[in-house]
Coordinates of C-alpha atoms in Angstrom, one line a residue:
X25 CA -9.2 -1.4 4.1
X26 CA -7.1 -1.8 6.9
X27 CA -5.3 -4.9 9.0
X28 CA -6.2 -5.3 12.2
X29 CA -3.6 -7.8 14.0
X30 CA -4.6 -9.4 17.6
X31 CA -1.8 -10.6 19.7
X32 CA -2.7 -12.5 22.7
X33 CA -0.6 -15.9 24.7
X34 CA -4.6 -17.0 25.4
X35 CA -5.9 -18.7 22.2
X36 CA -9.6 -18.0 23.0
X37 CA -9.2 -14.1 23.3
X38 CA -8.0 -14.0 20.2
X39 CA -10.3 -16.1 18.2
X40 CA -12.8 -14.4 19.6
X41 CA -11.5 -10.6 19.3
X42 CA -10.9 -12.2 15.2
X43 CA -14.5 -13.4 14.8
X44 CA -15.6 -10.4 16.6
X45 CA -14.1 -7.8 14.0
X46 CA -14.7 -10.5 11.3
X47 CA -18.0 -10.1 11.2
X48 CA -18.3 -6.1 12.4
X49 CA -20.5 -4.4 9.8
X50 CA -19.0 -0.9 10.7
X51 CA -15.4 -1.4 10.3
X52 CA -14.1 -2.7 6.9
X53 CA -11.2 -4.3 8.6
X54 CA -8.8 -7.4 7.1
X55 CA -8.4 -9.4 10.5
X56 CA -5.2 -11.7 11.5
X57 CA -4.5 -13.6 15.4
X58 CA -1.6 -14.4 16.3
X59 CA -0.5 -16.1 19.8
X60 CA 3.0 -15.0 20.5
X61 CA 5.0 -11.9 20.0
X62 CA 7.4 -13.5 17.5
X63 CA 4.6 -14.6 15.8
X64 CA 3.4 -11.6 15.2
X65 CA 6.8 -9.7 14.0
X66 CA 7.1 -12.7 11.8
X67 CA 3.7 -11.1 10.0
X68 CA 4.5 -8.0 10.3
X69 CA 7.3 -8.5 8.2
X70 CA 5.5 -10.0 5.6
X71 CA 2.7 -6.9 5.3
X72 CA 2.6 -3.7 6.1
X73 CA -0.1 -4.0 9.5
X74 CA -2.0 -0.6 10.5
X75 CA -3.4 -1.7 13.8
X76 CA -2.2 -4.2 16.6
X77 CA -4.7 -4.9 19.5
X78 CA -2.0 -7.0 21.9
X79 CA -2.0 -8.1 25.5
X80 CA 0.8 -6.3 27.5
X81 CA 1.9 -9.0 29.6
X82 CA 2.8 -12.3 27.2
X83 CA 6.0 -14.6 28.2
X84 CA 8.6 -13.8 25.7
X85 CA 8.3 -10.7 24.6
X86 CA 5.8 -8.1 26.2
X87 CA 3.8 -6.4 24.5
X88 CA 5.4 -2.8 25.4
X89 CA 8.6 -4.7 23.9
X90 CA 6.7 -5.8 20.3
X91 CA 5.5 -2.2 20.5
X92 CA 8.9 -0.7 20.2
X93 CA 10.0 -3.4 17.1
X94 CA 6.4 -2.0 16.0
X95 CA 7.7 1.5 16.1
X96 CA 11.1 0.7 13.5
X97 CA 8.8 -1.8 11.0
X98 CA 5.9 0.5 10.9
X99 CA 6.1 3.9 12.2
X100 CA 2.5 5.3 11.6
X101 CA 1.1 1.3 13.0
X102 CA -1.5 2.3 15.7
X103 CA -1.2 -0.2 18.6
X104 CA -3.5 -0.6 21.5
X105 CA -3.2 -2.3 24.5
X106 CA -5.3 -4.9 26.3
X107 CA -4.7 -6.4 29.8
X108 CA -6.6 -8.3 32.1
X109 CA -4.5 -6.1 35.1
X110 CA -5.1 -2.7 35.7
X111 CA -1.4 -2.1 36.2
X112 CA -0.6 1.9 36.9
X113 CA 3.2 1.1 35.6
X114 CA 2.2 -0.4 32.6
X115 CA -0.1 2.4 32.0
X116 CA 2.5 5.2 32.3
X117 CA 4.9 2.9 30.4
X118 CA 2.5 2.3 27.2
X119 CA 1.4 6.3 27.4
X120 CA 5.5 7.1 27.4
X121 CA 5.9 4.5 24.5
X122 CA 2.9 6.8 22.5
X123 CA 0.3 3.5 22.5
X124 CA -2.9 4.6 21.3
X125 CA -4.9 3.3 24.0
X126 CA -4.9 0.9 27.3
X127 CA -7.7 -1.2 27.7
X128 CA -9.0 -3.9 30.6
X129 CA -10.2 -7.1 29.2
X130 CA -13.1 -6.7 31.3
X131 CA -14.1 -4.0 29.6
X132 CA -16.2 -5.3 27.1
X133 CA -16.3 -6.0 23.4
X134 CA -18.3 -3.1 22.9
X135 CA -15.4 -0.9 24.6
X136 CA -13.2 -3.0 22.5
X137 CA -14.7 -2.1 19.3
X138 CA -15.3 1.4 20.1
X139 CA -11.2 1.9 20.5
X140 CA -10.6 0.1 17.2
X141 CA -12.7 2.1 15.9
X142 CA -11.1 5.5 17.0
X143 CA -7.8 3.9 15.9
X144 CA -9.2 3.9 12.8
X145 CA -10.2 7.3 12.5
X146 CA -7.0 8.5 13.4
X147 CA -5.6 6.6 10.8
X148 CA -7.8 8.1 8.3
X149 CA -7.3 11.8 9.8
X150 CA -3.8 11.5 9.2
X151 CA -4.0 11.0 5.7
X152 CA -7.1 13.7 5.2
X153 CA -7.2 15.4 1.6
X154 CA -6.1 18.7 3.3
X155 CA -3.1 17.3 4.6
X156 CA -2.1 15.6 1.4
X157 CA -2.6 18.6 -0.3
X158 CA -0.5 20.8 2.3
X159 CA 2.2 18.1 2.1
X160 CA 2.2 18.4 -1.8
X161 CA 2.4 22.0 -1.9
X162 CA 5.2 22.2 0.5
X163 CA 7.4 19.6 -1.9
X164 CA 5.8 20.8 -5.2
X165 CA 8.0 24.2 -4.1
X166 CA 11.4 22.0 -3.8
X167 CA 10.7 20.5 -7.4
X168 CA 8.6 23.3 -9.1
X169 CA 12.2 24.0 -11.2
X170 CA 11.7 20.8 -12.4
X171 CA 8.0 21.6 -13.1
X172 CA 8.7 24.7 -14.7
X173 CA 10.9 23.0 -17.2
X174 CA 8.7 20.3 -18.4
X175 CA 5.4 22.2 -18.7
X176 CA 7.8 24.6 -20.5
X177 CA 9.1 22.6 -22.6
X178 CA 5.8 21.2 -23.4
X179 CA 4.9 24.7 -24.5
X180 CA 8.2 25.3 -27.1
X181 CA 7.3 21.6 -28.4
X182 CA 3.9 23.1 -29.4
X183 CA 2.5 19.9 -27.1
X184 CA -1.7 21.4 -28.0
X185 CA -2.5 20.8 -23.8
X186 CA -0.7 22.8 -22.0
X187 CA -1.1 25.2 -24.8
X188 CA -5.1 25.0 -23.6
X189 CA -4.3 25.7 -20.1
X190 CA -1.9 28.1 -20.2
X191 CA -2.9 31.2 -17.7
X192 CA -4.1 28.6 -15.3
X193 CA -0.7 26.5 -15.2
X194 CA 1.4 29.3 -15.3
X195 CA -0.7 30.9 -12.0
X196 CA -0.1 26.8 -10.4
X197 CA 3.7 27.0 -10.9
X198 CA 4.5 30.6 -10.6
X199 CA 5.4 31.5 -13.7
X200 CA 5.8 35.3 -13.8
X201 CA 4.8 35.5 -17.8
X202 CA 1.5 36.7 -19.2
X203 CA -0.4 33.8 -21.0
X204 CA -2.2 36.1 -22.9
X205 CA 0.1 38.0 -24.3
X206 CA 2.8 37.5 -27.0
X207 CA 6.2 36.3 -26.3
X208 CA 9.8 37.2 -27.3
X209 CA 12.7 34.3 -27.2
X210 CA 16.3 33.7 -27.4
X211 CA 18.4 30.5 -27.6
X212 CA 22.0 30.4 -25.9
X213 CA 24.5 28.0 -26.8
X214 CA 27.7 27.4 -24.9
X215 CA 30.1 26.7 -27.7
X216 CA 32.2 24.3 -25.9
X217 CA 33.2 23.2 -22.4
X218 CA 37.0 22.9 -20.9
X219 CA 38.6 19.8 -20.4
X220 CA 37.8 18.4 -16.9
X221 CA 34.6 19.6 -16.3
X222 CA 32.3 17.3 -14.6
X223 CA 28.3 17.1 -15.1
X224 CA 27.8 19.0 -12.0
X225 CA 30.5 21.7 -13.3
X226 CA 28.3 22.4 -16.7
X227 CA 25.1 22.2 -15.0
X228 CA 26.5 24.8 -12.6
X229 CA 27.9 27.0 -15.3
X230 CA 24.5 27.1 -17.5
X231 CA 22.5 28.2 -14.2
X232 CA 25.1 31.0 -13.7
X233 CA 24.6 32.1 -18.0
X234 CA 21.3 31.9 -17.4
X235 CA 21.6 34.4 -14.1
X236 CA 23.6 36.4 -16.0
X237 CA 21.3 36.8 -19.0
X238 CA 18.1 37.3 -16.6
X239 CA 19.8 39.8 -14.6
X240 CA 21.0 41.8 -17.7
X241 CA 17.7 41.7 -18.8
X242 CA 15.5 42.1 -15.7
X243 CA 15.6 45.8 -16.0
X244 CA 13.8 46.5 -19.1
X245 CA 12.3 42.8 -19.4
X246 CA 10.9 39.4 -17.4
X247 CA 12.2 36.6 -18.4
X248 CA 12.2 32.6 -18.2
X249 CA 14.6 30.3 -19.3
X250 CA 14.9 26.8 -19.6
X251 CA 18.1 24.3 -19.8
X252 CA 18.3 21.5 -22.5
X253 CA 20.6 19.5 -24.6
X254 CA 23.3 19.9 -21.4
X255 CA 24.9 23.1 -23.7
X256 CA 21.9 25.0 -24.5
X257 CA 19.1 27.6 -23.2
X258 CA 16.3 29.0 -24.4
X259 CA 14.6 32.5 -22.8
X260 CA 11.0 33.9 -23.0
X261 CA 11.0 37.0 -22.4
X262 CA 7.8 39.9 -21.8
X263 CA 8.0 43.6 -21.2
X264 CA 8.2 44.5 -17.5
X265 CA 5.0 46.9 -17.7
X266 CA 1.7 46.2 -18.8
X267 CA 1.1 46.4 -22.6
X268 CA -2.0 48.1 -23.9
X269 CA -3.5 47.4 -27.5
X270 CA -2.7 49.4 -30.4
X271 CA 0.4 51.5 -31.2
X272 CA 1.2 52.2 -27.7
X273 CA 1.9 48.2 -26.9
X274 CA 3.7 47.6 -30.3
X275 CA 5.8 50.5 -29.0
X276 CA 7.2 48.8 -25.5
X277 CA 7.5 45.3 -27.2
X278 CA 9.7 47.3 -30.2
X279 CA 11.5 48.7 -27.2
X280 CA 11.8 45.4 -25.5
X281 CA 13.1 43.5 -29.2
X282 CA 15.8 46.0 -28.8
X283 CA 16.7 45.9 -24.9
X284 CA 17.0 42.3 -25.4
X285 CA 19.2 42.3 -28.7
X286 CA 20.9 45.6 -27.0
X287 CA 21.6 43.4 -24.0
X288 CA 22.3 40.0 -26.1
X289 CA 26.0 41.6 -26.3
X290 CA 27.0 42.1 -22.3
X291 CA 25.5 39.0 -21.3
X292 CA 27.9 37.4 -23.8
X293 CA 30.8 39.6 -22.8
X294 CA 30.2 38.7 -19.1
X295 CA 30.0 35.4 -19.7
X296 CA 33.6 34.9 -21.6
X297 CA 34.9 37.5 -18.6
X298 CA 33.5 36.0 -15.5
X299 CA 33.2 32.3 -16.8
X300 CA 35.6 31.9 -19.0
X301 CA 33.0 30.8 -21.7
X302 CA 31.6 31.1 -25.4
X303 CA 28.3 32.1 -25.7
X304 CA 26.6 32.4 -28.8
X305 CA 23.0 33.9 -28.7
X306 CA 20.4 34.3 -31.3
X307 CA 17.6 36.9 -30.4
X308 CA 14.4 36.8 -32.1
X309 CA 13.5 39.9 -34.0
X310 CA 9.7 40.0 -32.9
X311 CA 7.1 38.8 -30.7
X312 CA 5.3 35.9 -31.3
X313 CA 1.7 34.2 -29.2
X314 CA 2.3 31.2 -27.4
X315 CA 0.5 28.9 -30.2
X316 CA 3.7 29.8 -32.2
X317 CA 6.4 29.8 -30.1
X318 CA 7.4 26.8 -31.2
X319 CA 7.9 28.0 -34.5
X320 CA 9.9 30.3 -33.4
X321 CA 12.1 28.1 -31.2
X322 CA 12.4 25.9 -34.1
X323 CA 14.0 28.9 -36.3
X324 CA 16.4 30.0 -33.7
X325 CA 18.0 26.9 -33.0
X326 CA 18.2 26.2 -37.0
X327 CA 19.9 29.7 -36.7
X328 CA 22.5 28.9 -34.2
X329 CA 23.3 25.5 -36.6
X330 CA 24.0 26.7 -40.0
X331 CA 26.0 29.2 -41.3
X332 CA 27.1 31.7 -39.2
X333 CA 25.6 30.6 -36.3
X334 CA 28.1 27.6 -36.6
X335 CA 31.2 30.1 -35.1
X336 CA 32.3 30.6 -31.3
X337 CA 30.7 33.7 -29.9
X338 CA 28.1 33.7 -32.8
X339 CA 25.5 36.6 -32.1
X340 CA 22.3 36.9 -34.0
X341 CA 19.2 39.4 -34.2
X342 CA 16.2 38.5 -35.9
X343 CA 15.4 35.7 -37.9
X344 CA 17.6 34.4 -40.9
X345 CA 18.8 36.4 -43.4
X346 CA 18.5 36.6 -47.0
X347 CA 22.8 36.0 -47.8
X348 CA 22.0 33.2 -45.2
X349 CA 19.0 31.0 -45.8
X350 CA 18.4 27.6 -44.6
X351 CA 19.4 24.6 -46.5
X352 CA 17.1 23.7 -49.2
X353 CA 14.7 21.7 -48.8
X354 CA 14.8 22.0 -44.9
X355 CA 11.4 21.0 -43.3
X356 CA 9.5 23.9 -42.5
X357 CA 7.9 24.0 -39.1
X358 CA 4.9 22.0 -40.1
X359 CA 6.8 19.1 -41.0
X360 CA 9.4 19.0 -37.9
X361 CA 6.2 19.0 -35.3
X362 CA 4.8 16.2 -37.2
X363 CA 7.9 14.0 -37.6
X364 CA 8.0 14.6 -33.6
X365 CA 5.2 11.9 -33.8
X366 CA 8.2 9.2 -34.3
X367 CA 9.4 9.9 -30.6
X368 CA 6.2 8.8 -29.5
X369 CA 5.3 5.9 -31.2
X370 CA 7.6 3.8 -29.6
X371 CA 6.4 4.7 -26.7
X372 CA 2.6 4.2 -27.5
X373 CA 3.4 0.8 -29.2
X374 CA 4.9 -0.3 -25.6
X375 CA 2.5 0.5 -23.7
X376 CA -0.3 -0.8 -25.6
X377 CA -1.8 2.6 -25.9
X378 CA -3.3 1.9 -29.4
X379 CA -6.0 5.2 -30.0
X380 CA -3.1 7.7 -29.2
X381 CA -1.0 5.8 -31.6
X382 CA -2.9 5.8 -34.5
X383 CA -3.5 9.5 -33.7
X384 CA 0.3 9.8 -34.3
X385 CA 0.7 7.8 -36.9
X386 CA -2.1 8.9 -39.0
X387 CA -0.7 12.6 -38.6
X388 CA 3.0 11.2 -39.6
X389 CA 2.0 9.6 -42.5
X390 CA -0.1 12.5 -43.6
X391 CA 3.3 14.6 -44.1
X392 CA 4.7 12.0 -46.5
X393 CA 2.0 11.8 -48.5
X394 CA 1.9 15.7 -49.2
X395 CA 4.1 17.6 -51.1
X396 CA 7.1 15.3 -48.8
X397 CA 10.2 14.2 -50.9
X398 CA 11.1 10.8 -51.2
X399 CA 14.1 11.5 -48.6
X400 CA 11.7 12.3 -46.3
X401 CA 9.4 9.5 -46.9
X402 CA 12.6 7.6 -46.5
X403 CA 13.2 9.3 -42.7
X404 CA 9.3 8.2 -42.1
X405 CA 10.1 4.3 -43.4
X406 CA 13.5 4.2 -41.5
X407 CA 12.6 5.7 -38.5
X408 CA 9.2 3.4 -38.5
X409 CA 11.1 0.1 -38.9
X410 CA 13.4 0.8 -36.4
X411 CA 10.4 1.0 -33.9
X412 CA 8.9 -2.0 -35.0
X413 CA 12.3 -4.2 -35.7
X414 CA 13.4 -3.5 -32.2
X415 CA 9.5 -4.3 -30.6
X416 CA 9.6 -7.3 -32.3
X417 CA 13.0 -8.4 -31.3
X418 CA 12.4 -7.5 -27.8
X419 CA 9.4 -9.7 -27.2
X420 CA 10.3 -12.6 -29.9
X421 CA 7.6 -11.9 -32.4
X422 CA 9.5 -12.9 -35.2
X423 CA 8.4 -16.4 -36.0
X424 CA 4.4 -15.2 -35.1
X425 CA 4.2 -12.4 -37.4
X426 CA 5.9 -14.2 -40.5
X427 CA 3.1 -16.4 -40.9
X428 CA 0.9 -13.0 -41.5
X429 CA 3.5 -10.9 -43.0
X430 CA 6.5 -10.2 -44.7
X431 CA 8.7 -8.9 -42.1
X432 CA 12.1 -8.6 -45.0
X433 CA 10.1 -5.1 -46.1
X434 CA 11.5 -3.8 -43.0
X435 CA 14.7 -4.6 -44.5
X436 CA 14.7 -3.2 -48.1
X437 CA 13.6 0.2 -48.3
X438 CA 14.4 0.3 -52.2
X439 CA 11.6 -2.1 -52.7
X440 CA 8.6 0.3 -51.6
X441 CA 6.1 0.8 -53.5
X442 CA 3.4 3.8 -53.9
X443 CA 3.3 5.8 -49.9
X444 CA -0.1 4.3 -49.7
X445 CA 0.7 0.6 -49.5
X446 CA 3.6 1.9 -47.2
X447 CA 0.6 3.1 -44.7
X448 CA -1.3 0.1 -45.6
X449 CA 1.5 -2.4 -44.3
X450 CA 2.8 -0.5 -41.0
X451 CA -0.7 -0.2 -40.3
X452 CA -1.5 -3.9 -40.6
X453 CA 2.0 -4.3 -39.0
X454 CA 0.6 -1.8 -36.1
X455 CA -2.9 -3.6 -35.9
X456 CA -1.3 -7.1 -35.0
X457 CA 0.6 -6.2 -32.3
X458 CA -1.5 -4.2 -30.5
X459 CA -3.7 -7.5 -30.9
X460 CA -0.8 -9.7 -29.7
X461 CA -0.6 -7.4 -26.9
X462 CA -4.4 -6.9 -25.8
X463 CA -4.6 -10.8 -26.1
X464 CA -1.4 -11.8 -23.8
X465 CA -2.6 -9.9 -21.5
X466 CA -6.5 -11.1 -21.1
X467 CA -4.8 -14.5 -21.0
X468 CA -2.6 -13.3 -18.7
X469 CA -5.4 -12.0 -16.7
X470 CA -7.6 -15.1 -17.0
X471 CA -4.7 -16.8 -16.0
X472 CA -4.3 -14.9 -12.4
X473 CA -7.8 -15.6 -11.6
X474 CA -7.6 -19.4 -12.4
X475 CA -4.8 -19.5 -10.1
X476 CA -6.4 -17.6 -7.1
X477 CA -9.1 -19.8 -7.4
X478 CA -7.4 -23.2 -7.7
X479 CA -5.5 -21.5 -4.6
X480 CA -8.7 -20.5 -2.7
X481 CA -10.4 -24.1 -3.0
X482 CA -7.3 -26.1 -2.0
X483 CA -6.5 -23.9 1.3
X484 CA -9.7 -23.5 2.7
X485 CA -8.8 -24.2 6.2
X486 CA -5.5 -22.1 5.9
X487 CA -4.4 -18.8 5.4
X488 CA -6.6 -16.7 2.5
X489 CA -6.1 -13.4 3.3
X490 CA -5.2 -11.3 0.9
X491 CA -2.1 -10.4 1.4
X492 CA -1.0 -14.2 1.3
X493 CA -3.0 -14.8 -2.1
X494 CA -1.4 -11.4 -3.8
X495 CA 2.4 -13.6 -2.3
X496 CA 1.4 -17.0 -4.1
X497 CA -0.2 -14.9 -7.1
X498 CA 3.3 -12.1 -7.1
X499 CA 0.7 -9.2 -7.6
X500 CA -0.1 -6.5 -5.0
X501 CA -3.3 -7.5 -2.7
X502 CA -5.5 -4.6 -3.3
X503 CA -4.3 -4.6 -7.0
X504 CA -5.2 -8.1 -7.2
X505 CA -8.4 -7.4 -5.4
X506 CA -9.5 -5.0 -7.9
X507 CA -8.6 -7.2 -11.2
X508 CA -10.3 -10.0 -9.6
X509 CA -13.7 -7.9 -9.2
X510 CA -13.1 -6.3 -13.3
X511 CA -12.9 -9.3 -14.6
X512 CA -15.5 -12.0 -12.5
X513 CA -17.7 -9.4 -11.4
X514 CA -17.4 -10.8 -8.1
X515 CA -15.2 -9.6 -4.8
X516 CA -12.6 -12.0 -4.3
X517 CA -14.0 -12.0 -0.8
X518 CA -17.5 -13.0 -1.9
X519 CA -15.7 -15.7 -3.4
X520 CA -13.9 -17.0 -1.0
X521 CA -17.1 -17.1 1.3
X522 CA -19.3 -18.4 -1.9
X523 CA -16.3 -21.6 -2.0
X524 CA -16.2 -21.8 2.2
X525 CA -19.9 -22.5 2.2
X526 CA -19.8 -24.9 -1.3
X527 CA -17.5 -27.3 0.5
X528 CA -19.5 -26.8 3.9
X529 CA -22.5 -28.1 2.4
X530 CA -20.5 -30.8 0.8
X531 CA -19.2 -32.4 4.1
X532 CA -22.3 -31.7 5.7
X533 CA -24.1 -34.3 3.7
X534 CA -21.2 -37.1 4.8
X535 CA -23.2 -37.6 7.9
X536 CA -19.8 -38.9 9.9
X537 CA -18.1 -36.0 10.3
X538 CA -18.7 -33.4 13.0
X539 CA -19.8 -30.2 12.3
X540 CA -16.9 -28.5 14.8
X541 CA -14.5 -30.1 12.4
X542 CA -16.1 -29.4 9.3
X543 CA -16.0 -25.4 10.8
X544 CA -12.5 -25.7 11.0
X545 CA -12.0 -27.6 7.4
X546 CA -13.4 -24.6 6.2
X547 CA -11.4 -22.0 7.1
X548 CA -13.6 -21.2 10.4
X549 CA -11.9 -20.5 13.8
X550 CA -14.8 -21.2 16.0
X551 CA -18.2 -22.9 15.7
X552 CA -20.3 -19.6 16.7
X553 CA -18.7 -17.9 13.6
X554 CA -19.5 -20.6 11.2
X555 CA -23.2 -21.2 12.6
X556 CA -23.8 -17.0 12.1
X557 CA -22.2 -16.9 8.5
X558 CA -23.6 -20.2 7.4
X559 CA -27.2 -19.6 8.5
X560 CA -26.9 -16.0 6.6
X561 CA -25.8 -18.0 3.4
X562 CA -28.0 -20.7 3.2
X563 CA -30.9 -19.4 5.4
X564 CA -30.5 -22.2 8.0
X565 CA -28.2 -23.9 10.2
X566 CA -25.8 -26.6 9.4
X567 CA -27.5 -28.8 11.7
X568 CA -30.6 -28.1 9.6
X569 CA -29.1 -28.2 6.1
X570 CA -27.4 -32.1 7.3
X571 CA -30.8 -33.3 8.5
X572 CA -32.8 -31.7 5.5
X573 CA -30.2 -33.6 3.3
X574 CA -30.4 -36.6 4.7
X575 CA -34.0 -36.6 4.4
X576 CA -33.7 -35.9 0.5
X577 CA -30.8 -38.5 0.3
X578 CA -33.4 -41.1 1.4

């Protein structure tokens, strides 16, 4: 919907002009008047207003003068202009000043409606599907780095969606790999950074390692590579050529394993030469498909942090190795994905997003309840009431829940009992809040809609547009439109007219008033647009509906 603003010095024009788009059944229009330029710039910078229908000539400001203040509030505002002179100056002047059309007040309100009406196709044309699209492709190409590394990173998380659409995003972005066929990695680390280096000195130094490294390895391989944890990188890397199935393809990616490894070397040598940096690089032995890369990034980067993978200039092939095997009892990969739940349960609890989060959660708990230690149980229950401890600190839950629960078992982990009761009590812990939640908002909801229409029924005669409800309300007007609609199943618009003719009929039968006044008591500013509305309401008109009552009254 769009707002229509008329300006005019001549009070009648505009009440007309507002009842005459008020009550247009082709253009969807919200409609203000105004009598005087400052008037109007006072509006306009209250809410955004998309077309301005204003006389030319007005004492004060002009109109070509509010057109130019029009032009620094709201640059894409269409603005056409009416006179009753047909004034060649003021012509070329409004033309100059880009107005989107002149128009003689004795043209007509047909002619009148007509130019709204192309202001408003214009106003839709320049924000038509194909131009979005055209402007999001042009600045999807100054942030696709950005896009590359999170859908990216998505896939070494072993995230299961962009796993599913994996040719087709990597065809969206550009992304020179092969989907469907295995993949090779490495993981880079620079061992430590110099004294005085800024953020914007390391972030420049890791896009020049990771140059180096792709241009090393651009002649016998493409590669990939994404930035994270500000020291580290992490390359996927395919065979230039085309691989066929059977012996033939495990031939090239054999040959590629050791171009890469072969390479590993020089791009570390460069990098201490030309950079003055450590590098250490582990290179993965073998090619793995995309469903386990993240496996395989997992084992790298546990390469690079035990053993000798701990020293400056560290360089490994291949996965570990038998005089070097992980800590005991290290999670295997199975494990680490799950306990990635934990990072978004916070996350899920905020946001009220309760089916997602049981999804989680139900996977979390799964992996203590296996074959899981009672350490890692331990990281589960930690890590769990640290989430919950700091959501129900944060909104002052404390003194609600302790009537339900025993909050001190967030405290004392030595006081657990079996893993099931454990589940039991976070999800009962879970349950409530997601009910606290779910039920401060409905009342929060409810709330919002008593307001509007306590507002509504006290300012009938003033100013209910929506824009000035979403102010006294502090929500966004079509926002506030919407909620309205989800949760009375009416249009607050309906409402508003529903209320206008509830207290119409209500003066109506106090037979001293007259009905001009009652118009204007009701929000109305002329009789002929109360008479049309109200006869369309009730069926007859509000000279009818007084006598008819006064009849029944006797």
């Amino acid at each position: 919907m769009y707002r229509l603003l008329i300006v005019d010095n001549e009070r009648l024009i505009v009440d007309n002009l507002v009842d005459l788009f008020q009550k247009s059944e082709t253009l969807a229009l919200e409609v203000f008047g105004v009598y005087t330029a400052a008037a109007a710039l006072e509006l306009m910078a209250r809410m955004k207003i998309d077309i301005v229908l204003s006389d030319i000539r007005m004492p004060g400001m002009n109109g070509l003068e509010l057109q130019q203040e029009i032009n620094l509030q709201w640059p894409l505002c269409k603005v056409i202009f009416l006179s009753g002179y047909d004034d060649f100056e003021y012509i070329q002047q409004a033309m100059r000043n880009s107005g989107v059309d002149y128009l003689l007040k004795t043209e007509g309100e047909r002619k009148i409606e007509e130019t709204v009406a192309k202001a408003v196709r214009q106003l839709d044309d320049a924000v038509e599907k194909e131009q979005l699209i055209a402007q999001a492709r042009e600045r999807m190409s100054v942030t696709k780095p950005l896009l590359h590394k999170e859908f990216l990173w998505a896939v070494l998380l072993g995230e299961p969606q962009p796993l599913r659409h994996l040719a087709e995003q990597f065809a969206g972005l550009d992304i020179p790999l092969d989907a469907n066929a295995p993949v090779l990695l490495a993981v880079g680390r620079v061992d430590d950074w110099k004294d005085g280096f800024t953020l914007s000195d390391r972030e420049l130094l890791v896009y020049a390692i990771r140059n180096i490294a792709e241009e090393y390895w651009h002649g016998g391989a493409k590669s990939v590579s994404v930035a994270f944890d500000k020291n580290k990188i992490v390359w996927m890397i395919q065979p230039n050529e085309p691989v066929p199935d059977g012996k033939q393809g495990e031939q090239i990616r054999a040959r590629t394993v050791r171009f890469a490894q072969g390479m590993a070397e020089s791009i570390q040598q460069t990098s201490d030469q030309l950079l003055k940096l450590s590098l250490s690089l582990a290179v993965a032995s073998d090619f793995r498909p995309w469903p386990q890369a993240a496996e395989q990034f997992e084992n790298l980067k546990l390469l690079l942090n035990f053993g000798a993978g701990l020293g400056r200039g560290a360089l490994i092939l291949g996965q570990q190795r038998r005089g070097e095997p992980l800590p005991a009892g290290g999670h295997d990969h199975a494990v680490r994905s799950g306990l990635k739940a934990l990072e978004s349960l916070a996350a899920f609890l905020e946001n009220g997003q309760r089916h997602q989060f049981f999804i989680d959660y139900a996977q979390l708990m799964a992996i203590g309840g296996g074959e899981g230690t009672e350490l890692l149980r331990m990281e589960i229950d930690i890590n769990l009431a640290a989430i919950f401890l700091s959501y129900i600190n944060r909104w002052g839950l404390h003194a609600e829940l302790a009537e339900r629960h025993d909050l001190t078992r967030l405290l004392h982990f030595n006081d657990r009992g079996a893993w099931t009761e454990t589940t039991a009590y976070y999800t009962a812990l879970a349950e409530e809040l997601f009910e606290i939640k779910r039920a401060g908002q409905t009342f929060q909801e409810n709330d919002i809609v008593k307001h509007v229409q306590w507002y509504v029924d006290q300012n009938l005669a003033g100013d209910l547009s929506l824009t000035r409800i979403g102010e006294v309300v502090g929500h966004n007007p079509y926002y506030l439109s919407r909620l309205y609609k989800q949760i009375t199943n009416e249009g607050l618009s309906e409402f508003i007219a529903r209320s206008r003719m509830r207290k119409a009929k209500e003066l109506l039968g106090q037979q001293g008033l007259r009905i001009s006044d009652i118009a204007k008591s009701v929000g109305f500013s002329t009789d002929q647009s109360f008479y049309r509305l109200f006869k369309k309401a009730a069926g007859v008109t509000p000279q009818e509906y007084r006598e008819h009552a006064a009849k029944v009254e006797k």
